[in-house]
PDB file of C-alpha atoms and ligand atoms in Angstrom:
ATOM      1  CA  MET G  21      -3.227 -23.432   6.924  1.00 76.00           C
ATOM      2  CA  SER G  22      -4.766 -23.010   3.494  1.00 87.00           C
ATOM      3  CA  VAL G  23      -7.935 -21.331   2.254  1.00 90.00           C
ATOM      4  CA  GLU G  24      -9.871 -21.522  -0.980  1.00 92.00           C
ATOM      5  CA  ILE G  25     -10.803 -18.269  -2.680  1.00 91.00           C
ATOM      6  CA  ASN G  26     -12.689 -18.229  -5.983  1.00 87.00           C
ATOM      7  CA  GLY G  27     -11.790 -21.869  -6.516  1.00 90.00           C
ATOM      8  CA  ARG G  28      -8.035 -21.321  -6.061  1.00 93.00           C
ATOM      9  CA  LYS G  29      -5.977 -22.574  -3.117  1.00 95.00           C
ATOM     10  CA  PHE G  30      -3.925 -20.127  -1.066  1.00 96.00           C
ATOM     11  CA  ARG G  31      -1.464 -20.786   1.792  1.00 96.00           C
ATOM     12  CA  ILE G  32      -0.138 -18.410   4.450  1.00 97.00           C
ATOM     13  CA  LEU G  33       2.903 -16.387   3.413  1.00 97.00           C
ATOM     14  CA  ILE G  34       3.062 -13.723   6.145  1.00 98.00           C
ATOM     15  CA  GLU G  35       1.300 -14.215   9.482  1.00 98.00           C
ATOM     16  CA  SER G  36      -0.619 -11.402  11.125  1.00 98.00           C
ATOM     17  CA  SER G  37       1.855 -11.349  14.050  1.00 98.00           C
ATOM     18  CA  GLN G  38       4.746 -10.658  11.628  1.00 98.00           C
ATOM     19  CA  ILE G  39       2.663  -7.974   9.964  1.00 98.00           C
ATOM     20  CA  SER G  40       1.901  -6.190  13.262  1.00 98.00           C
ATOM     21  CA  LYS G  41       5.575  -6.264  14.256  1.00 98.00           C
ATOM     22  CA  LYS G  42       6.571  -4.714  10.930  1.00 98.00           C
ATOM     23  CA  VAL G  43       3.764  -2.142  11.030  1.00 98.00           C
ATOM     24  CA  SER G  44       4.833  -1.014  14.472  1.00 98.00           C
ATOM     25  CA  GLU G  45       8.484  -0.613  13.300  1.00 98.00           C
ATOM     26  CA  LEU G  46       7.318   1.430  10.313  1.00 98.00           C
ATOM     27  CA  GLY G  47       5.107   3.580  12.559  1.00 98.00           C
ATOM     28  CA  LYS G  48       8.070   4.326  14.865  1.00 98.00           C
ATOM     29  CA  LYS G  49      10.286   5.391  11.934  1.00 98.00           C
ATOM     30  CA  ILE G  50       7.569   7.598  10.480  1.00 98.00           C
ATOM     31  CA  THR G  51       6.947   9.175  13.897  1.00 98.00           C
ATOM     32  CA  GLN G  52      10.652  10.082  14.196  1.00 98.00           C
ATOM     33  CA  ASP G  53      11.003  11.350  10.637  1.00 98.00           C
ATOM     34  CA  TYR G  54       7.897  13.548  10.649  1.00 98.00           C
ATOM     35  CA  ARG G  55       8.080  14.973  14.173  1.00 96.00           C
ATOM     36  CA  ASP G  56       8.341  18.609  13.055  1.00 93.00           C
ATOM     37  CA  LYS G  57       6.528  18.228   9.766  1.00 97.00           C
ATOM     38  CA  ASP G  58       3.040  18.907   8.445  1.00 97.00           C
ATOM     39  CA  LEU G  59       2.108  15.277   7.749  1.00 98.00           C
ATOM     40  CA  VAL G  60      -0.682  14.317   5.363  1.00 98.00           C
ATOM     41  CA  ILE G  61      -1.136  10.574   4.895  1.00 98.00           C
ATOM     42  CA  ILE G  62      -2.765   9.503   1.649  1.00 98.00           C
ATOM     43  CA  CYS G  63      -4.014   5.939   1.504  1.00 98.00           C
ATOM     44  CA  VAL G  64      -4.249   4.226  -1.853  1.00 97.00           C
ATOM     45  CA  LEU G  65      -7.583   2.426  -1.992  1.00 96.00           C
ATOM     46  CA  LYS G  66      -8.763  -0.142  -1.719  1.00 95.00           C
ATOM     47  CA  GLY G  67      -5.816  -2.376  -0.924  1.00 95.00           C
ATOM     48  CA  GLY G  68      -4.124   0.071   1.462  1.00 97.00           C
ATOM     49  CA  LEU G  69      -7.136   0.310   3.775  1.00 97.00           C
ATOM     50  CA  ILE G  70      -6.204  -2.318   6.370  1.00 98.00           C
ATOM     51  CA  PHE G  71      -2.531  -1.375   6.365  1.00 98.00           C
ATOM     52  CA  LEU G  72      -3.444   2.300   6.823  1.00 98.00           C
ATOM     53  CA  ALA G  73      -5.763   1.560   9.747  1.00 98.00           C
ATOM     54  CA  ASP G  74      -3.033  -0.357  11.588  1.00 98.00           C
ATOM     55  CA  LEU G  75      -0.202   1.986  10.601  1.00 98.00           C
ATOM     56  CA  VAL G  76      -1.791   5.287  11.661  1.00 98.00           C
ATOM     57  CA  ARG G  77      -2.368   3.895  15.141  1.00 98.00           C
ATOM     58  CA  GLN G  78       1.401   3.348  15.407  1.00 98.00           C
ATOM     59  CA  ILE G  79       2.163   6.929  14.383  1.00 98.00           C
ATOM     60  CA  GLU G  80       2.414   9.105  17.480  1.00 97.00           C
ATOM     61  CA  ILE G  81       2.238  12.548  15.887  1.00 97.00           C
ATOM     62  CA  GLU G  82      -0.630  14.498  14.394  1.00 97.00           C
ATOM     63  CA  ALA G  83      -1.516  13.649  10.835  1.00 98.00           C
ATOM     64  CA  GLU G  84      -4.340  14.316   8.440  1.00 98.00           C
ATOM     65  CA  ILE G  85      -5.639  11.370   6.434  1.00 98.00           C
ATOM     66  CA  ASP G  86      -7.103  11.276   2.947  1.00 98.00           C
ATOM     67  CA  PHE G  87      -7.758   8.664   0.289  1.00 98.00           C
ATOM     68  CA  ILE G  88      -7.013   8.232  -3.374  1.00 98.00           C
ATOM     69  CA  TRP G  89      -8.411   5.455  -5.486  1.00 96.00           C
ATOM     70  CA  ALA G  90      -6.739   4.348  -8.666  1.00 91.00           C
ATOM     71  CA  SER G  91      -7.167   0.975 -10.186  1.00 82.00           C
ATOM     72  CA  SER G  92      -5.130  -1.141 -12.554  1.00 74.00           C
ATOM     73  CA  TYR G  93      -6.151  -4.671 -11.721  1.00 55.00           C
ATOM     74  CA  LYS G  94      -9.812  -4.933 -12.667  1.00 52.00           C
ATOM     75  CA  ASP G  95     -11.569  -8.061 -11.404  1.00 51.00           C
ATOM     76  CA  SER G  96      -8.883 -10.677 -11.573  1.00 54.00           C
ATOM     77  CA  MET G  97      -5.143 -11.172 -11.779  1.00 56.00           C
ATOM     78  CA  GLU G  98      -4.980  -9.378 -15.133  1.00 57.00           C
ATOM     79  CA  ALA G  99      -3.493  -5.886 -15.221  1.00 59.00           C
ATOM     80  CA  GLY G 100      -5.413  -3.247 -17.117  1.00 65.00           C
ATOM     81  CA  GLU G 101      -5.296   0.472 -17.762  1.00 81.00           C
ATOM     82  CA  ILE G 102      -4.767   2.653 -14.722  1.00 89.00           C
ATOM     83  CA  GLU G 103      -7.525   5.110 -13.980  1.00 90.00           C
ATOM     84  CA  LEU G 104      -8.128   7.637 -11.218  1.00 95.00           C
ATOM     85  CA  LEU G 105     -11.441   6.710  -9.581  1.00 94.00           C
ATOM     86  CA  THR G 106     -11.404   9.060  -6.557  1.00 96.00           C
ATOM     87  CA  ASP G 107      -9.108  12.002  -5.904  1.00 97.00           C
ATOM     88  CA  ILE G 108      -7.999  13.433  -2.549  1.00 98.00           C
ATOM     89  CA  ARG G 109      -9.946  16.344  -1.024  1.00 97.00           C
ATOM     90  CA  ILE G 110      -7.424  17.755   1.471  1.00 97.00           C
ATOM     91  CA  PRO G 111      -5.181  20.518   0.068  1.00 97.00           C
ATOM     92  CA  ILE G 112      -1.579  19.278   0.013  1.00 98.00           C
ATOM     93  CA  GLU G 113       0.329  22.172  -1.531  1.00 98.00           C
ATOM     94  CA  ASN G 114       3.508  22.797   0.459  1.00 98.00           C
ATOM     95  CA  ARG G 115       2.735  19.964   2.889  1.00 98.00           C
ATOM     96  CA  ASP G 116       4.573  16.724   3.716  1.00 98.00           C
ATOM     97  CA  VAL G 117       2.777  13.898   2.010  1.00 98.00           C
ATOM     98  CA  LEU G 118       3.189  10.204   2.764  1.00 98.00           C
ATOM     99  CA  LEU G 119       1.536   7.774   0.333  1.00 98.00           C
ATOM    100  CA  VAL G 120       0.441   4.490   1.888  1.00 98.00           C
ATOM    101  CA  GLU G 121       0.131   1.524  -0.502  1.00 97.00           C
ATOM    102  CA  ASP G 122      -0.531  -2.142   0.094  1.00 96.00           C
ATOM    103  CA  LEU G 123       1.473  -3.636  -2.694  1.00 95.00           C
ATOM    104  CA  ILE G 124       3.821  -2.585  -5.463  1.00 93.00           C
ATOM    105  CA  ASP G 125       4.001  -4.997  -8.387  1.00 91.00           C
ATOM    106  CA  SER G 126       5.127  -3.412 -11.682  1.00 87.00           C
ATOM    107  CA  GLY G 127       5.112   0.009 -10.015  1.00 89.00           C
ATOM    108  CA  ALA G 128       2.809   1.409 -12.703  1.00 89.00           C
ATOM    109  CA  THR G 129      -0.037   2.308 -10.312  1.00 91.00           C
ATOM    110  CA  LEU G 130       2.318   3.989  -7.874  1.00 92.00           C
ATOM    111  CA  ASP G 131       4.041   5.895 -10.667  1.00 91.00           C
ATOM    112  CA  PHE G 132       0.681   7.146 -11.931  1.00 93.00           C
ATOM    113  CA  ILE G 133      -0.436   8.242  -8.446  1.00 95.00           C
ATOM    114  CA  ARG G 134       2.931   9.800  -7.637  1.00 95.00           C
ATOM    115  CA  GLN G 135       2.823  11.985 -10.765  1.00 94.00           C
ATOM    116  CA  HIS G 136      -0.737  12.995  -9.917  1.00 96.00           C
ATOM    117  CA  ILE G 137       0.193  13.961  -6.325  1.00 98.00           C
ATOM    118  CA  LEU G 138       3.327  15.808  -7.463  1.00 97.00           C
ATOM    119  CA  SER G 139       1.195  17.949  -9.792  1.00 98.00           C
ATOM    120  CA  LYS G 140      -0.419  19.372  -6.629  1.00 98.00           C
ATOM    121  CA  HIS G 141       2.993  20.640  -5.423  1.00 98.00           C
ATOM    122  CA  PRO G 142       3.488  19.049  -2.004  1.00 98.00           C
ATOM    123  CA  LYS G 143       6.570  20.154  -0.039  1.00 98.00           C
ATOM    124  CA  SER G 144       7.720  16.539   0.126  1.00 98.00           C
ATOM    125  CA  LEU G 145       6.452  13.162  -1.026  1.00 98.00           C
ATOM    126  CA  LYS G 146       7.476   9.811   0.422  1.00 98.00           C
ATOM    127  CA  ILE G 147       6.193   6.306  -0.170  1.00 97.00           C
ATOM    128  CA  CYS G 148       5.263   3.677   2.406  1.00 98.00           C
ATOM    129  CA  ALA G 149       4.378   0.237   1.035  1.00 98.00           C
ATOM    130  CA  LEU G 150       3.708  -2.934   2.965  1.00 98.00           C
ATOM    131  CA  ILE G 151       4.914  -5.223   0.184  1.00 97.00           C
ATOM    132  CA  ARG G 152       7.045  -4.989  -2.899  1.00 95.00           C
ATOM    133  CA  LYS G 153       7.465  -7.825  -5.347  1.00 92.00           C
ATOM    134  CA  ASN G 154      11.123  -8.461  -6.096  1.00 82.00           C
ATOM    135  CA  LYS G 155      10.579  -8.026  -9.824  1.00 76.00           C
ATOM    136  CA  THR G 156       9.540  -4.386  -9.316  1.00 68.00           C
ATOM    137  CA  PRO G 157      12.051  -2.208 -11.176  1.00 70.00           C
ATOM    138  CA  LYS G 158      13.856  -0.464  -8.337  1.00 62.00           C
ATOM    139  CA  ALA G 159      15.413   2.259 -10.451  1.00 60.00           C
ATOM    140  CA  ASN G 160      12.288   4.339 -11.003  1.00 67.00           C
ATOM    141  CA  ILE G 161      10.381   3.577  -7.787  1.00 78.00           C
ATOM    142  CA  TYR G 162      12.101   4.316  -4.490  1.00 88.00           C
ATOM    143  CA  ILE G 163      10.138   3.114  -1.471  1.00 95.00           C
ATOM    144  CA  ASP G 164      11.041   5.080   1.639  1.00 97.00           C
ATOM    145  CA  TYR G 165       9.274   2.773   4.118  1.00 98.00           C
ATOM    146  CA  LEU G 166       8.958  -0.856   3.031  1.00 97.00           C
ATOM    147  CA  GLY G 167       7.481  -3.746   4.998  1.00 98.00           C
ATOM    148  CA  PHE G 168       8.254  -6.920   3.059  1.00 97.00           C
ATOM    149  CA  GLU G 169       9.770  -7.958  -0.235  1.00 95.00           C
ATOM    150  CA  ILE G 170       8.276 -11.088  -1.782  1.00 95.00           C
ATOM    151  CA  GLY G 171       8.789 -13.169  -4.941  1.00 91.00           C
ATOM    152  CA  ASP G 172       6.704 -12.882  -8.068  1.00 91.00           C
ATOM    153  CA  LYS G 173       3.623 -14.613  -6.645  1.00 92.00           C
ATOM    154  CA  PHE G 174      -0.005 -13.590  -6.449  1.00 95.00           C
ATOM    155  CA  ILE G 175      -1.069 -12.757  -2.881  1.00 96.00           C
ATOM    156  CA  VAL G 176      -4.321 -12.059  -1.092  1.00 97.00           C
ATOM    157  CA  GLY G 177      -5.356 -10.892   2.380  1.00 97.00           C
ATOM    158  CA  TYR G 178      -4.721  -7.949   4.730  1.00 98.00           C
ATOM    159  CA  GLY G 179      -6.365  -5.570   2.259  1.00 98.00           C
ATOM    160  CA  THR G 180      -5.178  -7.175  -0.970  1.00 96.00           C
ATOM    161  CA  ASP G 181      -7.741  -9.008  -3.046  1.00 95.00           C
ATOM    162  CA  PHE G 182      -8.333 -11.724  -5.584  1.00 94.00           C
ATOM    163  CA  ALA G 183     -11.257 -10.439  -7.673  1.00 92.00           C
ATOM    164  CA  GLU G 184     -12.454  -8.459  -4.604  1.00 93.00           C
ATOM    165  CA  HIS G 185     -12.332 -11.539  -2.366  1.00 95.00           C
ATOM    166  CA  GLY G 186     -10.113 -12.036   0.652  1.00 95.00           C
ATOM    167  CA  ARG G 187      -9.405  -8.441   1.717  1.00 97.00           C
ATOM    168  CA  ASN G 188     -10.568  -9.200   5.273  1.00 96.00           C
ATOM    169  CA  LEU G 189      -8.158 -12.092   5.863  1.00 96.00           C
ATOM    170  CA  PRO G 190      -5.871 -11.089   8.775  1.00 97.00           C
ATOM    171  CA  ASP G 191      -2.836 -12.892   7.301  1.00 97.00           C
ATOM    172  CA  ILE G 192      -1.299 -12.596   3.835  1.00 97.00           C
ATOM    173  CA  TYR G 193      -1.760 -15.674   1.642  1.00 97.00           C
ATOM    174  CA  VAL G 194       0.030 -16.725  -1.513  1.00 96.00           C
ATOM    175  CA  ILE G 195      -1.479 -18.715  -4.347  1.00 92.00           C
ATOM    176  CA  ASP G 196      -0.651 -22.415  -4.083  1.00 90.00           C
ATOM    177  CA  ASN G 197       0.090 -23.579  -7.617  1.00 74.00           C
TER     178      ASN G 197
HETATM  179  P1  LIG A  23       1.238  -2.386 -10.122  1.00 91.97           P
HETATM  180  O1  LIG A  23       0.655  -1.190 -10.797  1.00 91.97           O
HETATM  181  O2  LIG A  23       1.637  -3.443 -11.119  1.00 91.97           O
HETATM  182  O3  LIG A  23       2.398  -2.032  -9.217  1.00 91.97           O
HETATM  183  O4  LIG A  23       0.094  -3.064  -9.269  1.00 91.97           O
HETATM  184  C1  LIG A  23      -0.302  -2.514  -8.073  1.00 91.97           C
HETATM  185  C2  LIG A  23      -1.687  -2.911  -7.650  1.00 91.97           C
HETATM  186  O5  LIG A  23      -2.126  -4.102  -8.295  1.00 91.97           O
HETATM  187  C3  LIG A  23      -1.717  -3.186  -6.151  1.00 91.97           C
HETATM  188  O6  LIG A  23      -1.971  -2.012  -5.425  1.00 91.97           O
HETATM  189  C4  LIG A  23      -2.813  -4.225  -6.063  1.00 91.97           C
HETATM  190  O7  LIG A  23      -4.072  -3.595  -5.971  1.00 91.97           O
HETATM  191  C5  LIG A  23      -2.731  -4.973  -7.378  1.00 91.97           C
HETATM  192  N1  LIG A  23      -1.903  -6.188  -7.237  1.00 91.97           N
HETATM  193  C6  LIG A  23      -0.666  -6.403  -7.718  1.00 91.97           C
HETATM  194  N2  LIG A  23      -0.202  -7.619  -7.388  1.00 91.97           N
HETATM  195  C7  LIG A  23      -1.193  -8.193  -6.663  1.00 91.97           C
HETATM  196  C8  LIG A  23      -1.315  -9.457  -5.971  1.00 91.97           C
HETATM  197  O8  LIG A  23      -0.414 -10.309  -5.955  1.00 91.97           O
HETATM  198  N3  LIG A  23      -2.480  -9.652  -5.297  1.00 91.97           N
HETATM  199  C9  LIG A  23      -3.480  -8.751  -5.252  1.00 91.97           C
HETATM  200  N4  LIG A  23      -3.411  -7.559  -5.859  1.00 91.97           N
HETATM  201  C10 LIG A  23      -2.275  -7.278  -6.561  1.00 91.97           C
HETATM  202 MG1  LIG A  24      -6.350  -4.691  -6.038  1.00 91.97          MG
END
């Protein structure tokens, strides 16, 4: 099935059933790993919103949730400067923080957010990302909980956007060149 968003054609890359299966596996792992910990989940807006909502319902231990909003991609497929738009409100010093991200491309946004979180002195910091592009330099960004690795293609859906369109699509689509 294909859809048209902003005049560009997209086709399904990852179906919602595959996503739910993966999200439930990730939730199980996180539940095991954080059983005796003081878990604070920080969702990276806006792209991480849908993933977060599904993931937290697969985590069977207590967790606090907060949001951080940093943006690099402005209104299109062009990368720009990274800026912090909204900071977290929950204190995280000496607590076990899990960052939840939709998508890691160059890793620049994650690196920026990670440094920012680390400056607040959490006890631990781990990363959970639904998708990583295979061109992401693996040396400097370790992803503790990863859903899918994809090629260097532009995607949309399940929280990720094309110029703010398509976040509500239940499946993940890839641009059809
Ligand atoms: P990075 O800083 O290059 O890793 O880019 C990360 C952010 O850029 C993601 O959280 C997305 O918001 C956005 N982004 C990167 N690639 C895509 C894409 O293929 N589709 C939609 N958004 C993307
Ligand atoms: Mg985005």
